[in-house]
Coordinates of C-alpha atoms in Angstrom, one line a residue:
Chain A
M287 CA -7.7 -61.6 -42.5
P288 CA -4.4 -59.7 -42.3
N289 CA -6.3 -56.6 -43.5
K290 CA -8.8 -57.1 -40.7
I291 CA -6.0 -57.4 -38.1
A292 CA -4.4 -54.4 -39.5
G293 CA -7.7 -52.5 -39.3
H294 CA -8.1 -53.5 -35.7
L295 CA -4.6 -52.5 -34.9
I296 CA -5.1 -49.1 -36.5
L297 CA -8.3 -48.6 -34.5
L298 CA -6.5 -49.7 -31.3
I299 CA -3.6 -47.3 -32.0
T300 CA -6.1 -44.5 -32.8
I301 CA -7.9 -45.1 -29.5
L302 CA -4.7 -45.3 -27.5
G303 CA -3.3 -42.3 -29.3
S304 CA -6.3 -40.2 -28.5
Y305 CA -6.1 -41.4 -24.9
V306 CA -2.4 -40.5 -24.6
S307 CA -2.9 -37.2 -26.3
T308 CA -5.6 -36.1 -23.9
A309 CA -4.3 -37.9 -20.8
Q310 CA -2.9 -34.7 -19.4
K311 CA -6.3 -33.0 -19.6
N312 CA -8.0 -33.3 -16.2
N313 CA -11.8 -32.6 -16.4
N314 CA -12.7 -33.3 -12.8
Y315 CA -14.1 -30.0 -11.7
P316 CA -15.8 -29.7 -8.3
K317 CA -19.5 -29.3 -7.9
P318 CA -20.8 -25.9 -6.7
D319 CA -22.0 -27.3 -3.4
D320 CA -18.8 -29.2 -2.6
P321 CA -17.2 -28.1 0.7
L322 CA -14.2 -25.7 0.4
H323 CA -11.6 -28.3 1.2
V324 CA -12.9 -30.6 -1.6
K325 CA -12.9 -27.7 -4.1
V326 CA -9.3 -26.9 -3.3
K327 CA -8.2 -30.5 -3.6
K328 CA -9.8 -30.8 -7.0
Y329 CA -8.4 -27.5 -8.2
E330 CA -5.0 -28.5 -7.1
A331 CA -5.2 -31.6 -9.2
L332 CA -6.6 -29.6 -12.2
T333 CA -3.8 -27.1 -11.9
L334 CA -1.0 -29.6 -11.6
D335 CA -2.4 -31.8 -14.5
N336 CA -3.5 -29.1 -16.9
H337 CA -1.3 -26.0 -16.2
W338 CA 2.1 -27.6 -15.3
N339 CA 5.0 -26.6 -17.5
E340 CA 8.3 -27.9 -16.2
G341 CA 7.8 -26.5 -12.7
T342 CA 6.0 -23.4 -13.8
I343 CA 2.2 -22.9 -13.9
M344 CA 0.7 -21.6 -17.1
F345 CA -1.8 -18.8 -16.3
Q346 CA -3.9 -19.8 -19.3
V347 CA -3.8 -23.1 -21.1
Y348 CA -5.4 -23.6 -24.6
H349 CA -6.7 -27.1 -25.3
P350 CA -7.0 -28.6 -28.8
P351 CA -8.1 -27.8 -31.5
G352 CA -6.9 -24.2 -30.8
G353 CA -4.1 -25.4 -28.6
K354 CA -1.9 -28.5 -28.9
D355 CA -1.1 -31.4 -26.6
M356 CA 2.2 -30.0 -25.5
P357 CA 3.2 -28.4 -22.3
G358 CA 3.4 -24.6 -22.2
F359 CA 0.7 -23.9 -24.8
G360 CA -1.1 -20.8 -23.8
S361 CA -0.5 -17.3 -22.5
H362 CA 2.9 -16.7 -20.9
S363 CA 2.5 -13.1 -19.9
D364 CA 1.6 -13.9 -16.3
L365 CA 3.4 -17.2 -15.8
I366 CA 5.5 -15.9 -12.9
D367 CA 2.4 -14.7 -11.1
A368 CA 0.6 -18.1 -11.3
T369 CA 3.8 -20.0 -10.4
G370 CA 4.4 -17.6 -7.4
E371 CA 0.9 -18.1 -6.2
M372 CA 1.3 -21.8 -6.3
L373 CA 4.7 -21.6 -4.5
V374 CA 3.1 -19.6 -1.7
A375 CA 0.2 -22.1 -1.6
Y376 CA 2.5 -25.2 -1.3
S377 CA 4.9 -23.5 1.1
C378 CA 2.0 -22.8 3.4
K379 CA 0.5 -26.3 2.8
Y380 CA 3.8 -27.9 3.7
A381 CA 4.1 -25.8 6.8
I382 CA 0.8 -27.3 7.9
T383 CA 1.0 -30.9 6.7
K384 CA 4.8 -31.5 6.9
K385 CA 4.3 -34.0 4.0
Q386 CA 7.2 -34.5 1.7
V387 CA 4.8 -34.7 -1.3
D388 CA 3.8 -31.1 -0.7
K389 CA 7.4 -30.0 -0.2
K390 CA 8.4 -31.7 -3.4
I391 CA 5.8 -29.7 -5.4
A392 CA 7.0 -26.5 -3.8
D393 CA 10.6 -27.4 -4.6
Q394 CA 9.7 -28.1 -8.2
L395 CA 7.9 -24.8 -8.5
F396 CA 11.0 -23.0 -7.2
E397 CA 13.1 -24.9 -9.7
G398 CA 10.6 -23.7 -12.4
I399 CA 11.3 -20.1 -11.4
L400 CA 15.1 -20.9 -11.6
K401 CA 14.6 -22.2 -15.1
A402 CA 12.8 -19.0 -16.1
E403 CA 16.1 -17.4 -15.4
K404 CA 18.4 -20.1 -16.9
V405 CA 16.6 -20.1 -20.2
T406 CA 17.5 -16.5 -20.9
G407 CA 21.2 -17.2 -20.6
V408 CA 21.7 -13.9 -18.7
P409 CA 22.2 -14.2 -14.9
G410 CA 19.5 -12.2 -13.2
L411 CA 17.3 -11.8 -16.2
L412 CA 14.0 -13.7 -15.7
S413 CA 11.8 -14.6 -18.6
R414 CA 8.0 -14.0 -18.3
G415 CA 7.6 -17.6 -19.6
F416 CA 9.2 -20.4 -21.6
Y417 CA 8.3 -23.5 -23.5
K418 CA 10.0 -26.4 -25.4
T419 CA 9.2 -26.4 -29.0
D420 CA 10.5 -27.3 -32.5
E421 CA 9.2 -24.0 -33.9
P422 CA 7.5 -20.8 -32.7
Q423 CA 3.8 -21.5 -32.0
W424 CA 0.9 -19.1 -33.0
F425 CA 0.1 -17.9 -29.5
E426 CA 3.4 -15.9 -29.6
K427 CA 1.7 -13.4 -31.8
M428 CA -0.8 -12.6 -29.2
W429 CA 1.7 -10.6 -27.1
Y430 CA 4.4 -8.0 -27.8
D431 CA 7.2 -9.1 -30.1
E432 CA 9.4 -10.2 -27.2
W433 CA 9.9 -13.9 -27.9
H434 CA 13.5 -15.2 -28.1
Q435 CA 15.1 -18.5 -29.1
S436 CA 17.1 -19.7 -26.1
S437 CA 20.8 -19.7 -26.5
A438 CA 21.3 -21.3 -23.1
I439 CA 18.9 -24.3 -23.5
P440 CA 18.5 -25.5 -27.0
G441 CA 15.0 -26.2 -28.2
Y442 CA 13.4 -23.6 -25.9
R443 CA 11.8 -20.2 -26.5
W444 CA 11.3 -17.6 -23.9
L445 CA 9.3 -14.4 -23.4
G446 CA 11.1 -11.2 -22.4
D447 CA 9.8 -7.8 -21.2
Q448 CA 9.7 -8.6 -17.5
S449 CA 7.6 -6.3 -15.4
I450 CA 7.4 -4.8 -11.9
D451 CA 4.3 -6.9 -10.8
K452 CA 6.3 -10.1 -11.5
L453 CA 9.2 -8.7 -9.4
V454 CA 6.7 -8.5 -6.6
S455 CA 5.5 -12.0 -7.2
V456 CA 9.1 -13.2 -7.1
F457 CA 10.2 -11.6 -3.9
H458 CA 6.9 -12.3 -2.1
S459 CA 6.7 -16.0 -3.1
L460 CA 10.4 -16.7 -2.6
G461 CA 10.2 -15.0 0.8
M462 CA 7.4 -17.3 1.8
Y463 CA 9.1 -20.4 0.4
Y464 CA 12.4 -19.4 2.2
E465 CA 10.6 -19.0 5.5
L466 CA 8.2 -21.9 5.5
C467 CA 9.5 -24.6 3.3
A468 CA 13.0 -24.4 2.0
D469 CA 15.9 -26.5 3.5
E470 CA 19.3 -25.0 3.9
E471 CA 20.5 -25.9 0.4
Q472 CA 17.4 -24.4 -1.1
K473 CA 17.7 -21.3 1.1
E474 CA 21.1 -20.7 -0.4
K475 CA 19.6 -21.1 -3.9
V476 CA 16.9 -18.6 -3.1
S477 CA 19.5 -16.1 -1.8
D478 CA 21.6 -16.6 -4.9
L479 CA 18.6 -16.0 -7.2
L480 CA 17.6 -12.9 -5.4
S481 CA 21.2 -11.7 -5.4
R482 CA 21.3 -12.1 -9.2
F483 CA 17.8 -10.9 -10.0
I484 CA 17.5 -7.9 -7.7
G485 CA 21.2 -7.2 -7.8
K486 CA 21.0 -6.8 -11.6
I487 CA 18.1 -4.3 -11.2
V488 CA 20.1 -2.3 -8.6
D489 CA 23.2 -2.4 -10.9
D490 CA 21.0 -1.1 -13.8
N491 CA 19.9 1.9 -11.7
F492 CA 16.7 0.3 -10.5
R493 CA 15.5 -0.7 -14.0
I494 CA 14.6 -4.1 -15.3
M495 CA 16.6 -4.2 -18.5
D496 CA 15.8 -6.6 -21.3
L497 CA 18.0 -8.7 -23.6
D498 CA 18.3 -5.8 -26.0
G499 CA 19.7 -3.5 -23.4
K500 CA 16.6 -1.4 -23.2
L501 CA 14.3 -0.8 -20.2
T502 CA 11.3 -3.2 -20.4
L503 CA 7.9 -1.6 -21.0
W504 CA 6.9 -2.1 -17.3
G505 CA 10.2 -2.3 -15.5
N506 CA 10.9 1.3 -14.3
M507 CA 11.9 2.2 -10.7
C508 CA 14.7 4.5 -11.8
P509 CA 15.3 7.6 -9.7
D510 CA 16.5 9.5 -12.8
L511 CA 13.3 8.8 -14.8
P512 CA 9.7 9.6 -14.2
H513 CA 8.0 6.5 -12.7
N514 CA 4.9 5.3 -10.9
K515 CA 5.1 6.1 -7.2
L516 CA 3.9 2.5 -6.5
N517 CA 7.2 1.4 -8.1
S518 CA 9.1 3.4 -5.5
L519 CA 7.4 1.2 -2.9
V520 CA 8.2 -2.0 -4.8
A521 CA 11.9 -0.9 -5.1
L522 CA 12.1 -0.4 -1.4
A523 CA 10.5 -3.8 -0.7
A524 CA 12.6 -5.6 -3.2
V525 CA 16.0 -4.4 -1.8
K526 CA 14.7 -4.9 1.8
V527 CA 13.8 -8.5 1.1
A528 CA 17.0 -9.1 -0.9
H529 CA 19.1 -7.7 2.1
Q530 CA 17.2 -9.9 4.6
L531 CA 17.6 -13.1 2.6
T532 CA 21.1 -12.6 1.2
G533 CA 22.7 -10.7 4.0
E534 CA 24.5 -8.6 1.3
A535 CA 25.4 -5.1 2.5
R536 CA 24.9 -3.7 -1.0
F537 CA 21.2 -4.1 -0.7
A538 CA 21.1 -2.2 2.6
S539 CA 23.1 0.5 0.9
A540 CA 20.6 0.6 -2.0
Y541 CA 17.7 0.9 0.5
K542 CA 19.5 3.8 2.3
L543 CA 20.3 5.5 -1.0
L544 CA 16.6 5.3 -2.2
I545 CA 15.5 6.9 1.1
D546 CA 18.2 9.4 1.9
T547 CA 18.9 10.7 -1.6
Y548 CA 15.8 10.0 -3.6
H549 CA 13.1 10.1 -0.9
Y550 CA 11.3 6.9 -2.0
D551 CA 9.9 6.6 1.5
D552 CA 7.9 9.8 0.8
R553 CA 7.1 9.0 -2.8
Q554 CA 5.6 5.7 -1.8
L555 CA 3.1 7.5 0.4
L556 CA 1.2 8.5 -2.8
S557 CA 1.5 5.1 -4.5
N558 CA -2.3 4.9 -4.9
H559 CA -4.7 7.4 -6.4
L560 CA -7.6 8.5 -4.3
Y561 CA -9.1 11.3 -6.5
P562 CA -10.5 11.5 -9.1
K563 CA -12.1 8.1 -8.7
S564 CA -11.6 7.3 -12.4
M565 CA -7.8 7.2 -11.7
R566 CA -8.1 4.6 -9.0
H567 CA -6.4 1.3 -10.0
I568 CA -7.2 -1.1 -7.2
W569 CA -5.3 -3.9 -8.9
D570 CA -2.2 -1.9 -8.2
D571 CA -3.0 -2.0 -4.5
Y572 CA -2.7 -5.8 -4.6
H573 CA 1.0 -5.4 -5.7
A574 CA 1.3 -2.6 -3.1
V575 CA 0.0 -4.7 -0.1
R576 CA 2.3 -7.6 -1.0
S577 CA 5.2 -5.2 -1.0
L578 CA 4.1 -3.6 2.2
Y579 CA 3.7 -7.0 3.9
M580 CA 7.2 -8.0 3.0
V581 CA 8.9 -4.6 3.7
M582 CA 7.1 -4.2 7.0
K583 CA 8.0 -7.7 8.1
Y584 CA 11.7 -6.8 8.0
E585 CA 11.7 -3.1 8.8
T586 CA 12.4 -2.0 12.4
N587 CA 12.7 1.8 12.0
P588 CA 9.5 3.2 13.6
D589 CA 9.4 6.3 11.4
L590 CA 9.6 4.2 8.2
L591 CA 7.0 1.7 9.6
N592 CA 4.7 4.7 10.3
K593 CA 5.1 5.9 6.7
Y594 CA 4.4 2.4 5.3
R595 CA 1.3 2.2 7.6
M596 CA 0.2 5.6 6.2
T597 CA 0.3 4.1 2.7
L598 CA -1.8 1.2 3.8
N599 CA -4.3 3.6 5.5
R600 CA -4.7 5.5 2.2
Q601 CA -5.5 2.3 0.5
W602 CA -8.0 1.2 3.1
H603 CA -9.9 4.4 2.6
V604 CA -10.9 2.8 -0.8
W605 CA -10.8 -0.8 0.2
K606 CA -13.2 -0.6 3.1
D607 CA -16.0 -0.1 0.6
I608 CA -14.9 -2.7 -2.0
T609 CA -17.1 -5.7 -2.6
F610 CA -15.3 -8.6 -1.0
E611 CA -15.4 -11.4 -3.5
S612 CA -12.5 -11.7 -6.0
E613 CA -9.3 -13.6 -5.4
S614 CA -7.2 -10.5 -5.0
T615 CA -9.6 -8.7 -2.6
I616 CA -9.6 -11.7 -0.4
F617 CA -5.8 -11.9 -0.3
Y618 CA -5.6 -8.1 0.2
I619 CA -7.7 -8.2 3.3
M620 CA -5.8 -11.2 4.7
L621 CA -2.5 -9.3 4.3
Y622 CA -4.1 -6.1 5.7
D623 CA -5.2 -8.0 8.8
L624 CA -1.7 -9.6 9.2
I625 CA -0.1 -6.2 9.1
T626 CA -2.6 -4.2 11.2
K627 CA -4.1 -6.9 13.5
E628 CA -7.5 -5.3 12.9
D629 CA -9.3 -8.6 12.3
K630 CA -11.3 -7.3 9.3
M631 CA -11.6 -10.9 8.1
K632 CA -13.6 -11.8 11.2
D633 CA -16.6 -9.9 9.8
P634 CA -19.3 -12.7 9.4
S635 CA -20.1 -11.6 5.9
R636 CA -16.4 -12.0 4.9
I637 CA -16.3 -15.4 6.5
E638 CA -19.2 -16.5 4.4
V639 CA -17.4 -15.3 1.3
L640 CA -14.3 -17.3 2.3
K641 CA -16.4 -20.4 2.7
K642 CA -17.8 -20.0 -0.8
M643 CA -14.5 -19.3 -2.5
N644 CA -14.0 -21.2 -5.8
G645 CA -11.7 -21.6 -8.7
H646 CA -12.2 -20.7 -12.4
A647 CA -14.5 -22.9 -14.6
R648 CA -13.3 -24.0 -18.0
R649 CA -14.4 -21.6 -20.8
M650 CA -14.7 -21.4 -24.5
R651 CA -12.8 -18.8 -26.5
T652 CA -12.4 -18.0 -30.2
F653 CA -8.9 -17.4 -31.5
N654 CA -7.8 -16.1 -34.9
V655 CA -5.0 -18.6 -35.4
P656 CA -2.5 -17.3 -37.9
N657 CA -1.2 -19.7 -40.6
K658 CA 2.2 -19.7 -42.1
D659 CA 0.9 -18.2 -45.4
G660 CA -0.5 -15.2 -43.6
T661 CA -4.1 -16.2 -43.5
K662 CA -6.0 -16.8 -40.3
D663 CA -8.4 -19.5 -39.1
E664 CA -11.1 -18.7 -36.6
I665 CA -10.9 -21.6 -34.1
R666 CA -13.2 -22.0 -31.1
T667 CA -11.6 -23.9 -28.3
E668 CA -11.6 -24.6 -24.6
Y669 CA -9.2 -22.8 -22.3
D670 CA -8.4 -23.0 -18.6
H671 CA -7.6 -20.0 -16.5
A672 CA -5.4 -21.0 -13.6
S673 CA -7.0 -21.1 -10.2
T674 CA -3.7 -20.6 -8.4
A675 CA -4.9 -17.5 -6.5
F676 CA -7.8 -19.4 -5.1
I677 CA -5.5 -22.3 -4.0
R678 CA -3.0 -19.7 -2.6
N679 CA -5.7 -17.9 -0.7
Y680 CA -6.9 -21.2 0.8
W681 CA -3.6 -22.4 2.1
F682 CA -2.4 -19.0 3.1
G683 CA -5.7 -18.6 5.0
R684 CA -5.3 -22.0 6.6
Y685 CA -1.7 -21.3 7.7
F686 CA -2.6 -17.9 9.2
G687 CA -5.8 -19.0 10.8
F688 CA -8.3 -17.2 8.6
I689 CA -9.8 -20.5 7.2
D690 CA -10.9 -23.6 9.2
S691 CA -9.9 -27.0 7.9
T692 CA -13.5 -28.3 8.3
W693 CA -15.0 -25.7 5.8
Chain B
M181 CA 17.3 71.7 -20.2
I182 CA 20.0 69.1 -21.4
N183 CA 18.3 66.5 -19.1
W184 CA 15.0 67.1 -20.7
I185 CA 16.5 66.7 -24.2
K186 CA 18.1 63.5 -23.1
K187 CA 14.8 62.2 -21.7
I188 CA 12.9 63.0 -24.9
R189 CA 15.6 61.3 -27.0
F190 CA 15.5 58.3 -24.7
A191 CA 11.7 58.1 -24.9
T192 CA 11.7 58.4 -28.7
L193 CA 14.3 55.6 -28.9
M194 CA 12.2 53.4 -26.7
F195 CA 9.1 54.2 -28.8
L196 CA 10.8 53.3 -32.0
L197 CA 12.2 50.1 -30.5
A198 CA 8.7 49.1 -29.3
F199 CA 7.3 49.9 -32.7
I200 CA 9.9 47.8 -34.5
I201 CA 9.2 44.8 -32.1
I202 CA 5.4 45.1 -32.4
S203 CA 5.7 45.5 -36.2
A204 CA 7.9 42.5 -36.5
D205 CA 5.5 40.4 -34.3
N206 CA 2.6 41.4 -36.5
K207 CA 4.5 40.6 -39.6
F208 CA 5.3 37.1 -38.1
D209 CA 1.7 36.5 -37.2
N210 CA 0.5 37.6 -40.6
E211 CA 2.8 35.3 -42.5
I212 CA 2.7 32.1 -40.4
I213 CA -0.8 30.8 -40.0
A214 CA -0.8 27.1 -39.3
P215 CA -3.4 25.0 -41.1
E216 CA -6.5 24.1 -39.0
G217 CA -5.7 21.6 -36.2
M218 CA -1.9 22.1 -36.6
V219 CA 0.8 24.2 -35.0
Y220 CA 3.9 25.8 -36.4
V221 CA 7.4 24.7 -35.4
P222 CA 10.1 27.1 -36.5
A223 CA 13.4 26.0 -38.2
G224 CA 16.5 25.8 -36.0
P225 CA 18.5 23.7 -33.7
F226 CA 17.4 21.9 -30.5
I227 CA 18.7 19.5 -27.9
M228 CA 18.1 15.9 -28.9
G229 CA 18.6 12.6 -27.2
S230 CA 19.6 11.8 -23.6
N231 CA 22.4 10.5 -21.5
I232 CA 20.1 9.1 -18.8
D233 CA 17.7 7.0 -20.9
D234 CA 18.3 3.7 -22.7
P235 CA 21.6 3.5 -24.5
D236 CA 20.0 4.0 -27.9
S237 CA 18.9 7.5 -27.0
S238 CA 22.5 8.7 -26.4
P239 CA 24.4 10.8 -26.8
Q240 CA 22.6 14.0 -26.1
H241 CA 23.4 16.1 -29.1
I242 CA 22.3 19.2 -31.2
A243 CA 20.0 18.4 -34.1
E244 CA 18.3 20.8 -36.5
T245 CA 15.1 20.9 -38.4
G246 CA 13.5 23.1 -41.1
A247 CA 10.2 24.8 -40.3
Y248 CA 7.0 22.6 -40.4
Y249 CA 3.5 22.3 -39.1
I250 CA 2.5 19.4 -36.9
D251 CA -0.9 18.2 -35.7
K252 CA -2.1 19.4 -32.3
Y253 CA -3.7 16.0 -31.6
E254 CA -3.2 12.4 -32.6
V255 CA -5.5 11.3 -35.5
S256 CA -8.8 10.1 -34.1
N257 CA -10.8 7.0 -35.0
V258 CA -13.5 9.0 -36.7
E259 CA -10.9 10.9 -38.8
Y260 CA -9.1 7.8 -39.9
A261 CA -12.4 5.9 -40.6
K262 CA -13.2 8.4 -43.3
F263 CA -10.2 7.1 -45.1
D264 CA -10.4 3.4 -44.2
V265 CA -14.0 2.3 -44.1
N266 CA -12.9 -1.0 -42.6
H267 CA -11.5 0.6 -39.5
K268 CA -13.3 -0.7 -36.5
Y269 CA -13.6 1.0 -33.1
N270 CA -16.0 0.8 -30.2
E271 CA -18.9 3.1 -29.8
G272 CA -17.9 6.1 -27.7
D273 CA -14.3 5.9 -28.9
E274 CA -14.8 8.2 -31.9
E275 CA -12.4 10.9 -30.4
R276 CA -9.9 8.4 -29.1
A277 CA -6.6 8.0 -31.1
A278 CA -6.8 5.5 -33.9
T279 CA -4.4 2.6 -33.6
I280 CA -3.0 1.5 -36.9
N281 CA 0.1 0.0 -38.5
W282 CA 2.8 2.0 -40.2
N283 CA 1.6 1.4 -43.8
Q284 CA -1.9 2.4 -42.8
A285 CA -0.6 5.6 -41.2
S286 CA 1.6 6.4 -44.1
A287 CA -1.2 5.9 -46.6
Y288 CA -3.6 8.0 -44.6
A289 CA -1.1 10.8 -44.4
E290 CA -0.5 10.8 -48.1
S291 CA -4.3 10.9 -48.8
I292 CA -4.7 14.2 -47.0
G293 CA -1.5 15.8 -48.2
K294 CA 0.5 15.3 -45.0
R295 CA 3.3 12.9 -43.9
L296 CA 4.6 11.1 -40.9
P297 CA 7.1 13.2 -38.9
T298 CA 10.8 12.2 -38.8
E299 CA 12.2 11.3 -35.4
I300 CA 13.9 14.6 -35.2
E301 CA 10.7 16.5 -36.0
W302 CA 8.7 14.5 -33.5
E303 CA 11.2 15.1 -30.7
K304 CA 11.5 18.9 -31.4
A305 CA 7.8 19.3 -31.4
A306 CA 7.6 17.5 -28.0
R307 CA 10.4 19.2 -26.2
G308 CA 11.1 22.5 -27.8
T309 CA 14.6 23.9 -27.6
D310 CA 15.4 23.8 -23.8
G311 CA 16.1 20.1 -23.6
R312 CA 13.2 19.2 -21.3
M313 CA 12.4 15.7 -20.3
L314 CA 8.6 15.8 -20.8
P315 CA 6.5 18.0 -23.1
W316 CA 5.5 20.3 -20.2
G317 CA 8.8 20.4 -18.3
D318 CA 11.0 18.2 -16.2
F319 CA 8.6 16.7 -13.7
Y320 CA 5.8 14.1 -13.9
D321 CA 2.2 14.2 -12.8
D322 CA -0.5 11.6 -13.6
S323 CA -3.0 14.3 -14.2
F324 CA -0.9 15.5 -17.1
V325 CA -1.5 12.4 -19.3
I326 CA -4.5 10.6 -20.5
Y327 CA -4.6 8.1 -17.7
S328 CA -8.1 6.6 -18.0
K329 CA -9.8 5.0 -20.9
T330 CA -12.6 7.4 -20.4
N331 CA -10.5 10.3 -21.5
T332 CA -10.3 11.3 -25.1
R333 CA -7.7 13.3 -27.0
G334 CA -6.4 16.3 -25.1
Q335 CA -8.6 15.5 -22.2
S336 CA -6.1 14.8 -19.5
I337 CA -7.0 16.6 -16.2
A338 CA -4.4 19.3 -16.5
K339 CA -4.3 19.4 -20.3
P340 CA -0.6 20.5 -20.7
A341 CA 0.6 21.5 -24.1
S342 CA 4.1 21.1 -25.5
P343 CA 6.2 24.2 -26.1
Y344 CA 4.6 24.6 -29.6
G345 CA 1.1 23.7 -28.5
C346 CA 0.8 19.9 -29.1
F347 CA -1.3 17.7 -26.8
D348 CA -0.8 14.1 -25.6
M349 CA 2.8 13.8 -26.8
A350 CA 3.4 11.8 -23.6
G351 CA 1.1 8.9 -23.0
S352 CA -2.2 8.1 -24.8
V353 CA -0.9 6.0 -27.7
W354 CA 2.6 5.6 -29.2
E355 CA 3.1 7.6 -32.4
W356 CA 4.7 6.4 -35.6
T357 CA 7.6 8.3 -37.1
S358 CA 8.8 7.9 -40.7
D359 CA 12.2 6.7 -39.7
W360 CA 13.8 3.3 -39.6
Y361 CA 15.3 2.4 -36.2
Q362 CA 18.9 3.5 -36.7
Q363 CA 21.9 4.3 -34.5
Y364 CA 22.3 7.9 -33.5
P365 CA 25.5 9.7 -34.8
G366 CA 28.2 9.1 -32.1
N367 CA 26.3 6.3 -30.4
T368 CA 28.5 3.4 -29.5
H369 CA 25.9 0.9 -28.3
D370 CA 25.4 -1.7 -31.1
M371 CA 22.0 -3.3 -31.4
E372 CA 21.0 -6.0 -33.8
Q373 CA 17.6 -4.3 -34.2
Y374 CA 19.2 -1.3 -36.0
G375 CA 18.7 -1.2 -39.7
E376 CA 15.6 -1.2 -42.0
K377 CA 13.5 -3.8 -40.2
Y378 CA 11.8 -1.7 -37.5
K379 CA 10.2 1.8 -37.5
V380 CA 10.7 4.1 -34.5
I381 CA 7.7 4.9 -32.3
R382 CA 7.6 7.7 -29.8
G383 CA 5.7 9.1 -26.8
G384 CA 4.8 6.0 -25.0
S385 CA 1.3 4.7 -24.3
T386 CA -0.7 5.1 -21.1
F387 CA -0.4 1.3 -20.7
N388 CA 3.4 1.4 -20.3
N389 CA 5.9 2.8 -17.8
F390 CA 6.4 6.5 -17.5
A391 CA 9.9 6.5 -18.8
C392 CA 8.4 5.8 -22.2
F393 CA 6.6 9.2 -22.0
T394 CA 9.9 11.1 -22.0
T395 CA 10.6 13.2 -25.1
F396 CA 13.8 11.4 -25.9
H397 CA 12.7 7.7 -25.4
R398 CA 12.8 5.5 -28.5
Y399 CA 11.2 2.2 -29.2
Y400 CA 11.2 0.0 -32.3
V401 CA 8.3 -2.0 -33.8
H402 CA 7.8 -3.8 -37.1
P403 CA 5.9 -1.6 -39.4
I404 CA 3.2 -4.2 -40.2
D405 CA 3.3 -6.8 -37.4
T406 CA 2.5 -4.4 -34.5
R407 CA 1.2 -7.2 -32.1
A408 CA -0.3 -5.6 -29.0
Y409 CA 1.4 -2.2 -29.2
P410 CA -1.1 0.6 -29.3
I411 CA 0.3 2.9 -32.0
G412 CA -1.3 5.9 -33.5
M413 CA -0.1 8.9 -35.5
R414 CA 0.3 12.7 -35.5
L415 CA 1.1 14.1 -38.9
V416 CA 3.2 16.9 -40.2
K417 CA 3.1 19.2 -43.2
D418 CA 5.9 21.2 -44.8
V419 CA 5.9 24.9 -44.7
E420 CA 5.9 26.1 -48.3

């Protein structure tokens, strides 16, 4: 009899254990014919349940058996992007609903970005991602050798080698949060973070410097070194936003220096390639348009505004013919419309695309998981790609009147 | 009459001078014939390092090499696959640079009687003796590097060569050197990565920011555990 009870107990514990270990995994995906607002609601829940990592949003999450039932198991290279997209989404959502539950999520996302800095132990140095762990996990080997043990928060590891596109995600999302959602205390925290993050970049001669004191592989806006002309635009937008939200004169001086001495206003005119077509990188235009939106929001000099508009016109030469379907193309045209007031989004075919927007389905992927003895196991497992751009597009579109709440 | 004599003397002198120069050039050409696919780099000093790059590239200083030959191009997939039959690459990528770890690069070099360049040799081949920032000069243009995955070795739009005739020393893939990542003489910036754990890679990859393309930029990578870094090789041979 005692053996039978023990057996039942073990069975019960096993069932409960398996429930607890998978409790975080939300499988409630929308149906293809669900209306847009239902899809968004379900993807919000999927994102918060499956991708949440202490206020940040994991861009990709790996489920067992390849992954583990622990927060932060997946790809960290684009964590700041996904978190920034969700912060824009919930800032816009709160601006519409005025519900504290939405503001609370936006606030937690902002705190997540603050933790991405705190974990590095260096003021102004933001990690690409972080997670709590007893030991390094295998997914670290999928990226460059840039993982560090945190000296500031014991038990955490963080990914270095920050990049320019994440700088754009930071000043764009914090700018939206500041404007639409943050209270006075949070606004001060936003200002302080921008002061440290962008201030450090300015102090390092417009370079994102890593923990080892070297320029990161994608962090170069330096006037003394060859750099992508898009990065000249990003540098201008970054110091412009920093000046606007911190009020610190040093950022106005940096903006003036970049224009008067280094002619970044002229360099940024060629921030996209037109010819040959093989050199066109339209993904870069997504970073450019977010930078243009922010810098043109705060710029008042008509000559500079004209130059920024010229850059946008060069981009539109390509974008006018691009198939309008992906997350970034939808957001690009929303921002284009907000800057130009040309109402490109009112085209009936584009409205149909907006109504049919959707998030990412769960997929299967095979990983070569390294063992401690140097061997590798081929493991096929489920992984989720964050649908934060879809959620961001929806709430941004709702706030600025591109999307109807009844869709 | 005296003027005519002076003119004839001067003309004779010029003729002799020209003869000596042309003879010397011919002699040079006859003696230094680089092996196929390689170029000759003469012995002598050059400007190495930089005071505007990362702290590990400083100070700018004078370094010196012996004479050597160096490959015009990075070693391709099809070339490396002749040595390592397990080397995999996509169809159509035969002429793209092979990406390998340091041990593989070193073994391949030995198998064909060449070796990996030292850091000093790599930098001199890329920048010549005038201290230039990039292999073609001091300015940057996207058409000077392999920018698209559709381009193969040496097929950037402008196809610029380094002072000694090497291609793709900026961009394409990073290139292994034989050296451990060590502190330059006179450098005061201590780094825990210095020592005999990491090898130096040079030249940047098209995927990374353009500062990595500069002739003086250094980066460090574990010789075996190369993770996602695209690293290839360009080999040297001693002048006998």
